[in-house]
Tab-separated table of C-alpha atoms in Angstrom:
chain	number	residue	atom	x	y	z
A	1	MET	CA	12.609	-11.552	19.348
A	2	THR	CA	9.533	-13.754	19.681
A	3	ALA	CA	9.110	-16.181	16.807
A	4	ILE	CA	5.994	-15.665	14.706
A	5	PRO	CA	3.827	-18.802	14.854
A	6	SER	CA	3.126	-20.600	11.585
A	7	PHE	CA	-0.375	-21.892	10.940
A	8	THR	CA	-0.835	-24.717	8.475
A	9	GLY	CA	-3.591	-27.117	7.526
A	10	ASP	CA	-7.357	-27.021	7.527
A	11	ALA	CA	-9.410	-25.645	10.372
A	12	ASN	CA	-12.323	-27.711	11.607
A	13	PRO	CA	-15.539	-27.398	9.592
A	14	TYR	CA	-17.892	-24.781	11.009
A	15	GLY	CA	-20.068	-26.476	13.607
A	16	GLY	CA	-22.300	-23.598	14.675
A	17	GLY	CA	-22.020	-20.903	17.315
A	18	ASP	CA	-19.305	-18.261	17.274
A	19	PRO	CA	-17.425	-18.650	13.954
A	20	TYR	CA	-14.318	-17.103	15.536
A	21	ALA	CA	-14.223	-19.543	18.463
A	22	ASP	CA	-11.490	-21.668	16.848
A	23	TYR	CA	-9.779	-18.890	14.891
A	24	ARG	CA	-5.992	-19.067	15.043
A	25	THR	CA	-4.111	-15.830	15.601
A	26	ALA	CA	-1.186	-14.274	17.489
A	27	ASP	CA	0.286	-10.967	18.631
A	28	PHE	CA	2.566	-9.819	15.833
A	29	PRO	CA	5.620	-7.647	16.641
A	30	PHE	CA	4.948	-5.322	13.704
A	31	SER	CA	1.243	-4.613	14.257
A	32	HIS	CA	1.924	-1.277	16.001
A	33	HIS	CA	2.853	0.164	12.605
A	34	ALA	CA	0.261	1.770	10.360
A	35	ASP	CA	-1.615	-0.347	7.816
A	36	LEU	CA	-0.321	0.915	4.473
A	37	ALA	CA	-3.143	-0.983	2.746
A	38	ASP	CA	-5.841	0.943	4.598
A	39	ARG	CA	-8.614	2.194	2.302
A	40	ARG	CA	-8.710	5.436	4.291
A	41	LEU	CA	-5.186	6.172	3.042
A	42	GLY	CA	-6.272	5.515	-0.534
A	43	ALA	CA	-5.239	1.871	-0.930
A	44	SER	CA	-6.996	-0.181	-3.578
A	45	VAL	CA	-7.051	-3.634	-5.123
A	46	ILE	CA	-6.328	-2.664	-8.724
A	47	ALA	CA	-6.887	-6.050	-10.333
A	48	ALA	CA	-7.021	-9.801	-9.813
A	49	ASN	CA	-6.756	-12.599	-12.324
A	50	ASP	CA	-9.875	-14.302	-10.890
A	51	GLU	CA	-12.580	-13.413	-8.366
A	52	PHE	CA	-15.255	-15.929	-9.274
A	53	PHE	CA	-16.660	-16.596	-5.801
A	54	ALA	CA	-15.798	-13.427	-3.848
A	55	GLN	CA	-14.617	-10.027	-4.993
A	56	ARG	CA	-11.100	-8.743	-4.568
A	57	GLU	CA	-12.151	-5.462	-2.908
A	58	ASN	CA	-13.036	-7.362	0.273
A	59	LEU	CA	-9.320	-7.832	0.962
A	60	LEU	CA	-8.912	-4.278	2.240
A	61	LEU	CA	-12.128	-3.793	4.205
A	62	PRO	CA	-11.205	-2.374	7.636
A	63	GLU	CA	-13.625	-4.570	9.589
A	64	ARG	CA	-12.874	-8.189	10.393
A	65	ALA	CA	-14.390	-10.737	8.036
A	66	GLU	CA	-17.869	-11.982	8.880
A	67	PHE	CA	-19.413	-15.378	8.168
A	68	ASP	CA	-23.040	-16.176	7.358
A	69	PRO	CA	-23.524	-19.954	6.929
A	70	GLU	CA	-26.819	-19.411	5.068
A	71	HIS	CA	-25.537	-16.849	2.551
A	72	PHE	CA	-25.437	-18.403	-0.923
A	73	GLY	CA	-25.682	-16.890	-4.402
A	74	HIS	CA	-26.005	-18.197	-7.934
A	75	LYS	CA	-22.250	-18.972	-8.014
A	76	GLY	CA	-22.214	-20.740	-4.654
A	77	LYS	CA	-21.266	-19.811	-1.082
A	78	ILE	CA	-20.732	-16.071	-0.682
A	79	MET	CA	-17.636	-15.346	1.386
A	80	ASP	CA	-16.395	-12.102	2.926
A	81	GLY	CA	-13.017	-12.110	1.212
A	82	TRP	CA	-11.355	-12.730	-2.147
A	83	GLU	CA	-11.963	-16.232	-3.495
A	84	THR	CA	-11.043	-17.761	-6.847
A	85	ARG	CA	-12.430	-20.820	-8.593
A	86	ARG	CA	-10.734	-24.232	-8.293
A	87	ARG	CA	-7.834	-24.665	-10.685
A	88	ARG	CA	-7.656	-27.714	-12.928
A	89	GLY	CA	-4.915	-29.441	-14.904
A	90	VAL	CA	-4.575	-29.653	-18.663
A	91	SER	CA	-6.123	-33.086	-19.217
A	92	ALA	CA	-7.812	-36.082	-17.670
A	93	GLU	CA	-4.406	-37.680	-17.333
A	94	HIS	CA	-3.118	-34.568	-15.477
A	95	PRO	CA	-6.151	-33.087	-13.678
A	96	TRP	CA	-4.093	-31.346	-11.018
A	97	PRO	CA	-2.760	-27.771	-11.217
A	98	ALA	CA	0.857	-27.385	-12.284
A	99	ALA	CA	3.432	-26.534	-9.621
A	100	ASP	CA	3.631	-22.888	-10.747
A	101	ASP	CA	-0.101	-22.290	-11.174
A	102	HIS	CA	-1.365	-19.507	-8.928
A	103	ASP	CA	-3.848	-16.655	-8.634
A	104	TRP	CA	-2.855	-13.062	-7.944
A	105	ALA	CA	-4.199	-9.708	-6.799
A	106	LEU	CA	-2.473	-6.381	-7.377
A	107	ILE	CA	-2.594	-3.854	-4.518
A	108	ARG	CA	-1.824	-0.138	-4.618
A	109	LEU	CA	-0.715	0.945	-1.161
A	110	GLY	CA	-2.446	3.958	0.322
A	111	ALA	CA	0.931	5.625	0.817
A	112	PRO	CA	4.433	4.585	-0.305
A	113	GLY	CA	6.383	3.040	2.514
A	114	VAL	CA	8.719	0.494	4.049
A	115	VAL	CA	6.858	-2.727	4.813
A	116	ARG	CA	7.602	-4.222	8.238
A	117	GLY	CA	5.058	-7.029	8.310
A	118	ILE	CA	2.176	-8.595	6.399
A	119	VAL	CA	-0.865	-10.511	7.612
A	120	VAL	CA	-2.677	-12.780	5.171
A	121	ASP	CA	-5.913	-13.532	7.001
A	122	THR	CA	-7.857	-16.622	5.927
A	123	ALA	CA	-10.710	-16.175	8.427
A	124	HIS	CA	-13.626	-18.520	7.621
A	125	PHE	CA	-11.736	-20.113	4.737
A	126	ARG	CA	-11.439	-23.451	6.487
A	127	GLY	CA	-10.994	-25.920	3.626
A	128	ASN	CA	-10.857	-23.513	0.697
A	129	TYR	CA	-7.816	-21.391	1.604
A	130	PRO	CA	-4.629	-21.393	-0.539
A	131	GLN	CA	-2.005	-24.040	0.113
A	132	ALA	CA	0.658	-21.320	0.176
A	133	VAL	CA	1.044	-17.588	-0.418
A	134	SER	CA	3.784	-15.269	-1.595
A	135	VAL	CA	3.997	-11.470	-1.730
A	136	GLU	CA	6.096	-9.215	-3.957
A	137	GLY	CA	6.594	-5.457	-3.892
A	138	ALA	CA	7.438	-2.815	-6.491
A	139	CYS	CA	8.118	0.913	-6.432
A	140	VAL	CA	6.467	2.645	-9.390
A	141	PRO	CA	5.976	6.400	-8.926
A	142	GLY	CA	2.987	8.360	-10.130
A	143	SER	CA	-0.323	6.687	-10.963
A	144	PRO	CA	0.618	3.752	-13.203
A	145	SER	CA	-2.006	1.822	-15.134
A	146	LEU	CA	-2.476	-1.922	-14.821
A	147	GLY	CA	-0.608	-2.444	-18.078
A	148	GLU	CA	2.333	-0.386	-16.859
A	149	LEU	CA	2.513	-2.343	-13.604
A	150	LEU	CA	2.494	-5.660	-15.420
A	151	ALA	CA	5.167	-4.588	-17.922
A	152	ASP	CA	8.353	-6.625	-18.117
A	153	ASP	CA	10.568	-3.722	-17.020
A	154	VAL	CA	8.925	-3.397	-13.568
A	155	LYS	CA	11.164	-4.857	-10.874
A	156	TRP	CA	9.313	-6.966	-8.292
A	157	THR	CA	11.060	-7.765	-5.018
A	158	THR	CA	10.092	-10.775	-2.911
A	159	LEU	CA	8.768	-9.722	0.503
A	160	VAL	CA	7.265	-13.068	1.500
A	161	PRO	CA	8.598	-16.176	-0.277
A	162	ARG	CA	6.182	-18.948	-1.152
A	163	THR	CA	5.113	-20.177	2.298
A	164	PRO	CA	2.439	-22.645	3.468
A	165	VAL	CA	-0.465	-21.077	5.358
A	166	GLY	CA	-3.341	-22.312	7.467
A	167	GLY	CA	-7.067	-22.020	7.044
A	168	HIS	CA	-9.157	-19.794	9.347
A	169	ALA	CA	-6.004	-18.113	10.659
A	170	ALA	CA	-4.101	-14.834	10.757
A	171	ASN	CA	-0.922	-15.798	8.906
A	172	GLY	CA	1.756	-13.234	9.807
A	173	PHE	CA	5.077	-12.588	8.079
A	174	GLU	CA	7.845	-10.243	9.199
A	175	VAL	CA	9.504	-8.351	6.323
A	176	ALA	CA	13.150	-7.284	6.425
A	177	VAL	CA	13.494	-5.433	3.098
A	178	GLU	CA	14.648	-1.848	3.728
A	179	GLN	CA	13.108	-0.325	0.620
A	180	CYS	CA	10.171	1.889	-0.309
A	181	PHE	CA	7.244	0.207	-2.102
A	182	THR	CA	4.129	1.582	-3.786
A	183	HIS	CA	2.455	-1.656	-4.966
A	184	LEU	CA	2.190	-5.277	-3.836
A	185	ARG	CA	1.357	-8.458	-5.709
A	186	VAL	CA	-0.290	-11.091	-3.523
A	187	ASN	CA	-0.141	-14.627	-4.894
A	188	GLN	CA	-2.098	-17.632	-3.677
A	189	HIS	CA	-0.848	-21.052	-4.709
A	190	PRO	CA	-2.620	-22.620	-6.470
A	191	ASP	CA	-6.055	-21.072	-5.717
A	192	GLY	CA	-8.498	-20.473	-2.872
A	193	GLY	CA	-9.599	-17.643	-0.667
A	194	ILE	CA	-8.111	-14.887	1.512
A	195	ALA	CA	-10.365	-12.838	3.782
A	196	ARG	CA	-8.213	-9.801	4.574
A	197	LEU	CA	-4.765	-8.370	3.831
A	198	ARG	CA	-2.935	-6.080	6.257
A	199	VAL	CA	0.353	-4.414	5.307
A	200	TYR	CA	2.081	-2.860	8.324
A	201	GLY	CA	4.864	-0.357	7.769
A	202	GLU	CA	6.153	3.201	7.766
A	203	VAL	CA	5.061	5.852	5.294
A	204	VAL	CA	7.896	7.328	3.188
A	205	PRO	CA	6.640	10.701	1.885
A	206	ASP	CA	7.879	12.408	-1.270
A	207	PRO	CA	10.034	15.399	-0.205
A	208	GLU	CA	9.305	17.217	-3.472
A	209	TRP	CA	5.563	17.014	-2.838
A	210	LEU	CA	5.843	18.260	0.734
A	211	ALA	CA	8.102	21.118	-0.377
A	212	ALA	CA	5.531	22.152	-2.960
A	213	LEU	CA	2.793	22.154	-0.310
A	214	GLY	CA	4.834	24.403	1.977
A	215	THR	CA	2.515	24.297	4.986
A	216	PHE	CA	0.931	20.903	5.707
A	217	ASP	CA	-0.055	18.587	8.549
A	218	VAL	CA	3.339	17.434	9.854
A	219	VAL	CA	1.904	14.596	11.974
A	220	ALA	CA	-0.525	13.152	9.387
A	221	LEU	CA	-0.038	9.490	8.572
A	222	GLU	CA	-0.184	10.131	4.829
A	223	ASN	CA	2.626	12.696	5.157
A	224	GLY	CA	4.914	10.377	7.118
A	225	GLY	CA	3.905	11.026	10.724
A	226	GLY	CA	3.284	8.184	13.131
A	227	VAL	CA	2.157	7.142	16.605
A	228	GLU	CA	4.973	5.900	18.851
A	229	ASP	CA	2.995	5.023	21.962
A	230	ALA	CA	-0.179	5.735	23.910
A	231	SER	CA	-1.289	5.314	27.496
A	232	ASN	CA	-4.394	3.321	26.680
A	233	LEU	CA	-5.813	1.568	23.598
A	234	PHE	CA	-8.852	-0.058	25.156
A	235	TYR	CA	-11.495	0.978	22.628
A	236	SER	CA	-9.626	2.048	19.494
A	237	PRO	CA	-6.115	2.545	18.088
A	238	ALA	CA	-4.313	5.848	18.547
A	239	THR	CA	-3.305	5.803	14.855
A	240	ASN	CA	-6.899	6.757	14.063
A	241	THR	CA	-6.108	10.294	15.222
A	242	ILE	CA	-3.781	10.928	12.252
A	243	GLN	CA	-5.865	9.248	9.536
A	244	PRO	CA	-7.098	11.354	6.591
A	245	GLY	CA	-10.442	13.117	6.798
A	246	ARG	CA	-12.804	13.651	9.701
A	247	SER	CA	-14.050	10.844	11.870
A	248	ARG	CA	-17.413	9.477	10.706
A	249	LYS	CA	-18.307	7.417	13.756
A	250	MET	CA	-17.234	6.994	17.357
A	251	ASP	CA	-14.763	4.142	16.859
A	252	ASP	CA	-12.981	6.045	14.068
A	253	GLY	CA	-11.119	8.089	16.681
A	254	TRP	CA	-9.178	7.267	19.857
A	255	GLU	CA	-11.064	6.493	23.073
A	256	THR	CA	-9.677	5.231	26.386
A	257	ARG	CA	-11.357	3.269	29.160
A	258	ARG	CA	-12.811	5.217	32.079
A	259	ARG	CA	-10.206	6.200	34.645
A	260	ARG	CA	-10.843	5.654	38.335
A	261	ASP	CA	-7.644	7.326	39.532
A	262	GLN	CA	-6.081	10.805	39.428
A	263	GLY	CA	-4.002	10.193	36.269
A	264	HIS	CA	-4.549	11.146	32.647
A	265	ASP	CA	-4.119	9.667	29.161
A	266	TRP	CA	-1.792	10.615	26.306
A	267	ILE	CA	-0.492	9.815	22.815
A	268	ARG	CA	3.107	10.341	21.679
A	269	TYR	CA	3.751	11.054	17.996
A	270	ARG	CA	6.737	11.120	15.641
A	271	LEU	CA	6.530	13.970	13.126
A	272	VAL	CA	7.479	13.460	9.477
A	273	GLU	CA	10.800	15.185	10.311
A	274	GLN	CA	11.942	18.269	12.200
A	275	SER	CA	9.191	20.822	11.642
A	276	ALA	CA	8.036	24.281	12.684
A	277	ILE	CA	4.439	23.944	13.956
A	278	ARG	CA	2.272	27.065	13.706
A	279	ALA	CA	-1.273	25.853	14.317
A	280	VAL	CA	-3.047	22.969	16.078
A	281	GLU	CA	-6.394	21.274	15.514
A	282	ILE	CA	-7.944	18.911	18.072
A	283	ASP	CA	-11.150	17.343	16.794
A	284	THR	CA	-13.649	15.463	18.973
A	285	ALA	CA	-16.042	14.615	16.116
A	286	CYS	CA	-18.548	11.836	17.008
A	287	LEU	CA	-17.344	11.773	20.626
A	288	LYS	CA	-20.325	13.276	22.423
A	289	GLY	CA	-20.556	11.847	25.934
A	290	ASN	CA	-17.008	10.535	26.017
A	291	SER	CA	-14.769	13.251	24.610
A	292	ALA	CA	-11.739	14.369	26.608
A	293	GLY	CA	-12.494	17.152	29.072
A	294	TRP	CA	-9.246	19.078	28.511
A	295	ALA	CA	-6.153	18.679	26.334
A	296	SER	CA	-2.633	20.060	26.059
A	297	VAL	CA	0.040	19.662	23.365
A	298	SER	CA	3.806	19.437	23.897
A	299	VAL	CA	6.733	19.231	21.464
A	300	LYS	CA	10.326	18.038	21.751
A	301	ASP	CA	13.258	18.231	19.339
A	302	GLY	CA	15.190	14.970	18.995
A	303	GLU	CA	14.886	11.706	20.899
A	304	ASN	CA	16.674	13.190	23.921
A	305	GLY	CA	15.076	16.618	23.755
A	306	GLU	CA	13.023	18.170	26.546
A	307	TRP	CA	9.245	18.340	26.271
A	308	ARG	CA	7.924	21.920	25.932
A	309	GLU	CA	4.240	22.706	26.308
A	310	VAL	CA	3.063	24.697	23.259
A	311	LEU	CA	-0.677	24.518	23.937
A	312	PRO	CA	-1.609	24.725	27.628
A	313	ARG	CA	-4.378	22.615	29.121
A	314	THR	CA	-7.504	23.771	27.305
A	315	ARG	CA	-11.185	22.893	27.695
A	316	LEU	CA	-12.623	20.740	24.902
A	317	GLN	CA	-16.215	20.530	23.728
A	318	PRO	CA	-17.895	17.330	22.520
A	319	ASP	CA	-18.209	16.704	18.760
A	320	THR	CA	-16.237	19.863	17.913
A	321	CYS	CA	-13.172	20.812	15.880
A	322	HIS	CA	-10.980	23.104	18.031
A	323	ARG	CA	-8.422	25.322	16.271
A	324	PHE	CA	-5.502	27.129	17.899
A	325	VAL	CA	-2.905	29.451	16.358
A	326	LEU	CA	0.362	29.229	18.303
A	327	PRO	CA	1.896	32.558	19.395
A	328	GLN	CA	5.206	31.441	17.866
A	329	ALA	CA	6.335	28.476	15.781
A	330	ALA	CA	7.254	25.384	17.814
A	331	VAL	CA	10.207	23.463	16.342
A	332	GLY	CA	10.471	19.750	17.033
A	333	THR	CA	10.566	16.164	15.807
A	334	HIS	CA	8.001	14.704	18.243
A	335	ALA	CA	4.687	15.791	19.727
A	336	ARG	CA	2.480	14.624	22.566
A	337	VAL	CA	-1.176	15.277	23.253
A	338	ASP	CA	-2.306	14.845	26.863
A	339	ILE	CA	-6.005	14.505	27.620
A	340	PHE	CA	-7.565	15.031	31.046
A	341	PRO	CA	-8.666	12.891	32.658
A	342	ASP	CA	-9.695	10.331	30.022
A	343	GLY	CA	-12.066	9.949	27.074
A	344	GLY	CA	-10.938	10.542	23.543
A	345	ILE	CA	-10.202	12.694	20.546
A	346	SER	CA	-10.912	11.823	16.921
A	347	ARG	CA	-8.156	13.728	15.108
A	348	LEU	CA	-5.004	15.756	15.805
A	349	ARG	CA	-3.633	18.103	13.128
A	350	LEU	CA	-0.335	19.959	13.501
A	351	HIS	CA	0.020	22.495	10.700
A	352	GLY	CA	3.518	23.663	9.863
A	353	SER	CA	6.467	23.147	7.535
A	354	LEU	CA	9.777	21.327	7.485
A	355	THR	CA	12.871	23.115	8.722
A	356	GLU	CA	15.925	23.152	6.437
A	357	GLU	CA	17.504	20.434	8.589
A	358	GLY	CA	14.350	18.319	8.515
A	359	ALA	CA	13.932	18.691	4.739
A	360	ALA	CA	17.552	17.640	4.127
A	361	ARG	CA	17.232	14.505	6.288
A	362	LEU	CA	13.932	13.563	4.684
A	363	ALA	CA	15.363	13.913	1.161
A	364	ALA	CA	18.378	11.774	2.073
A	365	ARG	CA	16.192	8.982	3.479
A	366	HIS	CA	13.864	9.077	0.488
A	367	GLN	CA	16.834	8.630	-1.845
A	368	GLU	CA	18.326	5.876	0.325
A	369	LEU	CA	15.079	3.873	0.198
A	370	GLY	CA	14.720	4.239	-3.566
A	371	GLY	CA	11.513	6.244	-3.382
């Protein structure tokens, strides 16, 4: 396994030009997982103890942080992130913050899940980033209030111990806690600013909720589906195709580069569990001159199962939601959409229900992870 680089210390002061020219980052081994802190899934920054310079909600914005050197307000420099005021000691004799002094923000994940990695991004915080960060997780079902989350009986588990970080850098941390979490507490020691927070992991759906729904989208990210691989990710991530809601703009779907050969592009998905699929939706919303020309859908049951085509190659129209009722239910654990020859789709929906075997496995895993 490749070691994750550690960034420490200040970045150089901004000297003009591209503000990302000296940004420090890396390829993280967990970034292929879904971002459980994505606003589109319903994630939110519930509270923060301080947000004097920059508001806490910026932490979860999907776009990368931007920097305007001329943007000032009545409180000072306006930053695209979450920034607290400078901490002080208790007296002139002790003007420095105490060792345990820190600021915190409380995050509700968009979907409960197992966290595989966290990125604390300090982009553009060059000399005003925290000295160190730590992250804790808790599993509190339902819709708890702030008071309930901060109660003494809530168990918080350390996901990232107190660790030094660098300014103007993507600080990545691999997480090895095999447990389901619903909320995170992000701490910065002793104060400073964080531009963005990304929480990569696997959704752990509630079996009782899915059973009550009966028929649902068995590949949707919020229900526990996921993307395993894709042929091309040039313009946008394949995970976009299983996000909630319809695409609102072109880059909110999946689009490949233009092919100059006789091949085709594809995405492979893992369903929430073994399911019986009865209907398919392929949406090309906002893809007008670059939608896929044709698409087919295949299903397999188990890692070693054989792929079976359940929707033959079918013509697609630009900016259109296509709906297909399958002649008979297709049972499987994985699905694949093939597009011909290239282009993109914005969403894939596979409507069905769990089989008895799939429901039993899902319930056992949910219990094992403490969900």
